[in-house]
CSV table of C-alpha atoms in Angstrom, one decimal:
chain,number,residue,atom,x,y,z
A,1,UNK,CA,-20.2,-10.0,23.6
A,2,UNK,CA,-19.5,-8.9,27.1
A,3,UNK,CA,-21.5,-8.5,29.6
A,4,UNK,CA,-23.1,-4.9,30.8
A,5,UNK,CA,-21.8,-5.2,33.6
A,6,UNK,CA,-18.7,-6.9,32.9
A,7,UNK,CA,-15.2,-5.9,31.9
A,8,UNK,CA,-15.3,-4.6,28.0
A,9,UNK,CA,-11.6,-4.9,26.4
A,10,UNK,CA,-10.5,-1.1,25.0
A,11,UNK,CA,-10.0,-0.8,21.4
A,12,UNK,CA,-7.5,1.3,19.4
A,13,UNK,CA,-8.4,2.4,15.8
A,14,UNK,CA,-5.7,3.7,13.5
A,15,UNK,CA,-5.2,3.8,9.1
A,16,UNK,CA,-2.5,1.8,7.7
A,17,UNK,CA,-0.2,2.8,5.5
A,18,UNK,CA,1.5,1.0,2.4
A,19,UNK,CA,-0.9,-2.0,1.9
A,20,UNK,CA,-0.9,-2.7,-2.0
A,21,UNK,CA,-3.3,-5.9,-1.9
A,22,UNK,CA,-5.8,-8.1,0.2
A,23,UNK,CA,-2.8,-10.3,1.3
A,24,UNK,CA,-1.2,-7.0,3.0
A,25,UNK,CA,-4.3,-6.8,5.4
A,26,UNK,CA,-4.3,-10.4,5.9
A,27,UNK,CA,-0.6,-9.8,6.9
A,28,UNK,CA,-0.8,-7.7,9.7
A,29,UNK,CA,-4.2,-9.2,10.4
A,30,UNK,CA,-2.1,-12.3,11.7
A,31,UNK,CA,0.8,-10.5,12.6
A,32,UNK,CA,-1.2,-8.3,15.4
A,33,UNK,CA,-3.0,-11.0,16.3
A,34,UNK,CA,-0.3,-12.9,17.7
A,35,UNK,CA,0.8,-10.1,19.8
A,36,UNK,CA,0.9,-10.0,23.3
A,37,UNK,CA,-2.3,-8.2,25.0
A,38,UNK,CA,-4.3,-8.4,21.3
A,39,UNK,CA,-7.5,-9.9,22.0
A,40,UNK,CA,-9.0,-9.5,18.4
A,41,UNK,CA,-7.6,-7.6,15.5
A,42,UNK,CA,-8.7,-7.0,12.0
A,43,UNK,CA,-7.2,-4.7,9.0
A,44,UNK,CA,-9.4,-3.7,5.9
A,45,UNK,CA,-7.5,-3.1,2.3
A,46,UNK,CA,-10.3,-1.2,0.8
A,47,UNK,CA,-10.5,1.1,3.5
A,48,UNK,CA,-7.0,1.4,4.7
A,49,UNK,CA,-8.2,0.8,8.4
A,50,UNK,CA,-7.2,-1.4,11.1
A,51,UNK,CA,-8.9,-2.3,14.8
A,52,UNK,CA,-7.1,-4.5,17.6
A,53,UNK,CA,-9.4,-4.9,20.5
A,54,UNK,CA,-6.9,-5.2,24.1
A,55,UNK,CA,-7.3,-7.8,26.7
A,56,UNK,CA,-8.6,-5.5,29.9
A,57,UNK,CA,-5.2,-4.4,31.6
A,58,UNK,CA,-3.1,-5.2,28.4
A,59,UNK,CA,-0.4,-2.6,28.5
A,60,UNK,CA,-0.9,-1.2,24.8
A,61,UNK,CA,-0.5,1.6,23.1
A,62,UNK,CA,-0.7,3.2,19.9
A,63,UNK,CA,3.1,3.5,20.4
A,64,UNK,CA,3.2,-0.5,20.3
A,65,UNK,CA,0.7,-0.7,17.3
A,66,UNK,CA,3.1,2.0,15.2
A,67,UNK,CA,5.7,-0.4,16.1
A,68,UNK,CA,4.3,-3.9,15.1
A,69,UNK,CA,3.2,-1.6,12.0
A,70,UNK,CA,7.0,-0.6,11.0
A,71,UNK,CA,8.1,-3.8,12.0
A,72,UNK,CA,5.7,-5.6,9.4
A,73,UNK,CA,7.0,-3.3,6.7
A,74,UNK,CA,3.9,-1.1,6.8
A,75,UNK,CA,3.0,2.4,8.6
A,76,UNK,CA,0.5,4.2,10.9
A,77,UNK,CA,-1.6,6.5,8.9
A,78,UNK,CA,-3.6,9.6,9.5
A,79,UNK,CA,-4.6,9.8,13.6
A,80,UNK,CA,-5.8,7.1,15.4
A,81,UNK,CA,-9.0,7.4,17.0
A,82,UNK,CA,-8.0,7.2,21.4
A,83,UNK,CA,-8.1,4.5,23.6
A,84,UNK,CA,-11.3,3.7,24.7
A,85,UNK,CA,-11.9,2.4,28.3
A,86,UNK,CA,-14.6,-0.6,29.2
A,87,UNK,CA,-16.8,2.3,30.7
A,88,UNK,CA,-16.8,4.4,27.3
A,89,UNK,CA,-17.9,1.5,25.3
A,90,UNK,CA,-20.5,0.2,27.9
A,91,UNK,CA,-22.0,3.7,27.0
A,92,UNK,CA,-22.4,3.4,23.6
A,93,UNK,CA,-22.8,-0.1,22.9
A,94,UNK,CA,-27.0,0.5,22.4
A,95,UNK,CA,-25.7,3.4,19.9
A,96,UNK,CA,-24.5,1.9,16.3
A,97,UNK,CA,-23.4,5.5,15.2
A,98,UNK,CA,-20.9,6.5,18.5
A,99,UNK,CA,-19.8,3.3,18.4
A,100,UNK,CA,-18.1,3.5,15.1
A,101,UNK,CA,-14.8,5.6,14.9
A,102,UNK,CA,-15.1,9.6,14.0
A,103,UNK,CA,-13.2,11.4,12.0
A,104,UNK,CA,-13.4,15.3,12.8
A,105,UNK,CA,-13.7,17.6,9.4
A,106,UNK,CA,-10.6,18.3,9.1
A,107,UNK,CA,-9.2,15.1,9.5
A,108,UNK,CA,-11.8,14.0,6.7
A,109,UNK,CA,-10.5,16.9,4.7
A,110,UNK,CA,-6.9,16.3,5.2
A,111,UNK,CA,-7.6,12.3,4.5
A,112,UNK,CA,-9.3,13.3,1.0
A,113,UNK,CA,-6.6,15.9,-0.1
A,114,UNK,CA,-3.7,13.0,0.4
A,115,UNK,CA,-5.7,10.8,-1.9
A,116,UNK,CA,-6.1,13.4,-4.2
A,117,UNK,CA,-2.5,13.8,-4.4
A,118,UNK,CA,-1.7,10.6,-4.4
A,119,UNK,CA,-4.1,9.9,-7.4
A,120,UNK,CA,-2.6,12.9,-9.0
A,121,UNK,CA,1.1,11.2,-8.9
A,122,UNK,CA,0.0,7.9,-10.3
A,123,UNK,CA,-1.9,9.5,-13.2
A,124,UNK,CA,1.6,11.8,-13.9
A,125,UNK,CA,3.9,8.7,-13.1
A,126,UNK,CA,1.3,6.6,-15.7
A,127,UNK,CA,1.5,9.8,-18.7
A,128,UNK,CA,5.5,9.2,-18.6
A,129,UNK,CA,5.3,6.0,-18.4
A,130,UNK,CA,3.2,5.7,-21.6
A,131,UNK,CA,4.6,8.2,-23.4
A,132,UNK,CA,8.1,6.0,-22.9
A,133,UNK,CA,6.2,2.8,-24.0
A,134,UNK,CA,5.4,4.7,-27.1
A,135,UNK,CA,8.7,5.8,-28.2
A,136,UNK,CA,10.1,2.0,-27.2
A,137,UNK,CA,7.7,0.3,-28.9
A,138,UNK,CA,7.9,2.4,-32.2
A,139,UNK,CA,11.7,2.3,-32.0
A,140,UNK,CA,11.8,-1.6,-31.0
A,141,UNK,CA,10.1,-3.1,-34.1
A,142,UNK,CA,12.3,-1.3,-36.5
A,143,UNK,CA,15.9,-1.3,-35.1
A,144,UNK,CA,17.5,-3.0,-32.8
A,145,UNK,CA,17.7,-0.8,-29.8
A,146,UNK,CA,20.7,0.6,-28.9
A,147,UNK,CA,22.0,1.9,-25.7
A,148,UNK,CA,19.7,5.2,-25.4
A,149,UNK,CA,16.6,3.3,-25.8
A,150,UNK,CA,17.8,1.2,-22.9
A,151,UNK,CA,18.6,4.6,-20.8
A,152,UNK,CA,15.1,5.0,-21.5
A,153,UNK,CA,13.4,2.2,-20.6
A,154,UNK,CA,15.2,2.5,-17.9
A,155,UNK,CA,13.4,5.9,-16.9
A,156,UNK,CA,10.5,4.7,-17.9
A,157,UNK,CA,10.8,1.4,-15.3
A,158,UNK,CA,13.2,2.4,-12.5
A,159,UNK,CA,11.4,6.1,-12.3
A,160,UNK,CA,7.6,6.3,-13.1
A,161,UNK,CA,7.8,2.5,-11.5
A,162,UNK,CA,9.7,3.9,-8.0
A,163,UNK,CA,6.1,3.8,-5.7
A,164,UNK,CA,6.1,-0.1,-6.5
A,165,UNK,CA,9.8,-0.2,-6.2
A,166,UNK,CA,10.2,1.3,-3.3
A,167,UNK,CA,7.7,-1.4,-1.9
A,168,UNK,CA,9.4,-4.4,-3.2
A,169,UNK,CA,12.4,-3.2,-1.5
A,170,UNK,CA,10.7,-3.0,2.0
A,171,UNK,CA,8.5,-6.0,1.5
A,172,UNK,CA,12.2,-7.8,1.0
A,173,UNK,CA,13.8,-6.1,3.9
A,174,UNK,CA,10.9,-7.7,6.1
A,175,UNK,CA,11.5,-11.1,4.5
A,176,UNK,CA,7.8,-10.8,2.7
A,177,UNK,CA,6.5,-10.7,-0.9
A,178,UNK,CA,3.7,-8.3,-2.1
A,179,UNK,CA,2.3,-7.4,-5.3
A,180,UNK,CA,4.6,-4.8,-5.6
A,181,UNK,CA,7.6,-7.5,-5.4
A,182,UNK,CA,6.2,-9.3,-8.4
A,183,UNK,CA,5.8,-6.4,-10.6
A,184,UNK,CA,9.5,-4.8,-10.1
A,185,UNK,CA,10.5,-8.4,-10.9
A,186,UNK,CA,8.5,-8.7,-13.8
A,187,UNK,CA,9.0,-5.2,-15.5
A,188,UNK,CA,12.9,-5.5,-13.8
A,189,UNK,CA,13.1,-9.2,-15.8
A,190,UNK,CA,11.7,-7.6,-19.2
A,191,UNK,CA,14.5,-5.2,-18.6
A,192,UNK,CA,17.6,-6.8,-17.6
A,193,UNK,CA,17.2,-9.5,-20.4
A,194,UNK,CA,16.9,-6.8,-23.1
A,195,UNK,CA,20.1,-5.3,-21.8
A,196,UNK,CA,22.1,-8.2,-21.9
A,197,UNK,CA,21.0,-8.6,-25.7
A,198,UNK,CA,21.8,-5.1,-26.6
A,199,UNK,CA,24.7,-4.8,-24.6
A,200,UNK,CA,26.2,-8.2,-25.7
A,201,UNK,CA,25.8,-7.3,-29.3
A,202,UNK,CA,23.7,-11.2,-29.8
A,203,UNK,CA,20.7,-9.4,-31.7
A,204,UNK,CA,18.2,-11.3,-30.7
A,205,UNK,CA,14.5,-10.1,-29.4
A,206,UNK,CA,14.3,-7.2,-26.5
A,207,UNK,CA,11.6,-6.4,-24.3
A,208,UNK,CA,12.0,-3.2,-23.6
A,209,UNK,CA,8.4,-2.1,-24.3
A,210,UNK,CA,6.7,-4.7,-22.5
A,211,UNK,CA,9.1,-4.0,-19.0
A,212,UNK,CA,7.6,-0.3,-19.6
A,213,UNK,CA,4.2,-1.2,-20.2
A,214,UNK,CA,4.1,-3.1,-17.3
A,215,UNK,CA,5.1,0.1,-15.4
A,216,UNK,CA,1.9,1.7,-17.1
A,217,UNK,CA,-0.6,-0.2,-16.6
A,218,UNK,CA,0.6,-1.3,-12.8
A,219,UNK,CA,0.3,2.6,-12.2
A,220,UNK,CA,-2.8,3.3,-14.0
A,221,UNK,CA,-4.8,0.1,-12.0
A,222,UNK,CA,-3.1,2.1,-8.6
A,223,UNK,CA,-5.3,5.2,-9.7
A,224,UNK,CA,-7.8,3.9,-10.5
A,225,UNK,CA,-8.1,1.9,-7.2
A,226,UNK,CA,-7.4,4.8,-5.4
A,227,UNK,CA,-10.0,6.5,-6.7
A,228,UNK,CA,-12.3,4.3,-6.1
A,229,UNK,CA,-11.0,4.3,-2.7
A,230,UNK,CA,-11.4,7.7,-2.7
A,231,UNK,CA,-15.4,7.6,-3.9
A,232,UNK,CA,-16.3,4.5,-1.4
A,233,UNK,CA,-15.2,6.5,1.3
């Protein structure tokens, strides 16, 4: 640590949005810490926030960090805490309590009501999801399937599945793979072999209800981590 007396680097605090795993925060751990002016950074996944601590002088912003962020396939969430000069922190540096970011009430408020929205979609996107599973799997080991079952499935993957879709799409716009890529290519697999059995008339096994299941129980583990998120915090 830095001298009293001495030049203290500034720090920037800020929520990340988009993270699905531990790798994520690793991520734009290294990605920020290569950048220009970044003396120290460090991203948590169970908390959703991020720190980079400035070289004294760098010319950094939160503009920059948004940037890096977007760039890395990922966003800025909630309001990041301001810049802090070397004078600011040289005052509470004896203080363990000022020294950690603040969040006013009704950015604490605002923060918990997104969660609770967000837990609300997953455990919606998770009903349909498992309600389609049902009527697959039922319909599956009688008949073969025919093209509405597949219409379905596809519903079932394509629509309650979009938050991890919509990922995997990003995460392969940046060049990267997450958890999300693996499970559109898992549950999209399952799929797209099931319609080229069905639709080619070879009768042989689908998978129709494990592409769907997949979906559900992806979405329910996403609730269930974001309510524990939710608790922790």
């Amino acid at each position: 640590m830095a001298e009293l007396g001495g030049a203290l680097p500034v720090r920037i605090d800020f929520g990340v949005e988009g993270m699905t795993c531990a790798a994520c925060s690793a991520r734009i751990t290294k990605i920020l810490s290569r950048k220009p002016g970044i003396a120290e950074a460090e991203v948590n996944f169970a908390t959703g926030l991020g720190r980079v601590q400035l070289h004294e002088g760098a010319e950094v912003g939160l503009r920059e960090v948004a940037a890096w962020l977007e760039g890395a396939g990922f966003g800025l969430a909630g309001k990041p805490q301001r810049r802090k000069s070397g004078s600011e922190l040289e005052r509470t540096l004896g203080d363990t309590a000022a020294s950690r970011p603040s969040s006013p009430a009704g950015e604490v408020d605002e923060s918990r009501r997104r969660e609770k929205q967000e837990q609300q979609a997953l455990l919606a996107l998770f009903v349909v999801g498992a309600c389609i599973t049902a009527v697959v799997a039922i319909t599956e080991h009688g008949d073969q399937p025919g093209a509405g079952m597949l219409v379905l499935a596809a519903i079932g993957v394509l629509g309650s599945g979009w938050p991890f879709w919509k990922g995997a799409v990003l995460a392969l716009r940046h060049g990267t793979a997450t958890m999300d890529t693996l499970g559109a290519m898992g549950s999209g697999t399952a799929w797209a072999w099931s319609a080229y059995t069905i639709l080619g008339g070879r009768g042989g096994d689908t998978w129709l209800h494990a592409s769907t299941m997949l979906v559900s129980f992806i979405l329910l583990g996403r609730a269930l981590e974001s309510r524990a998120r939710g608790r922790a915090g």
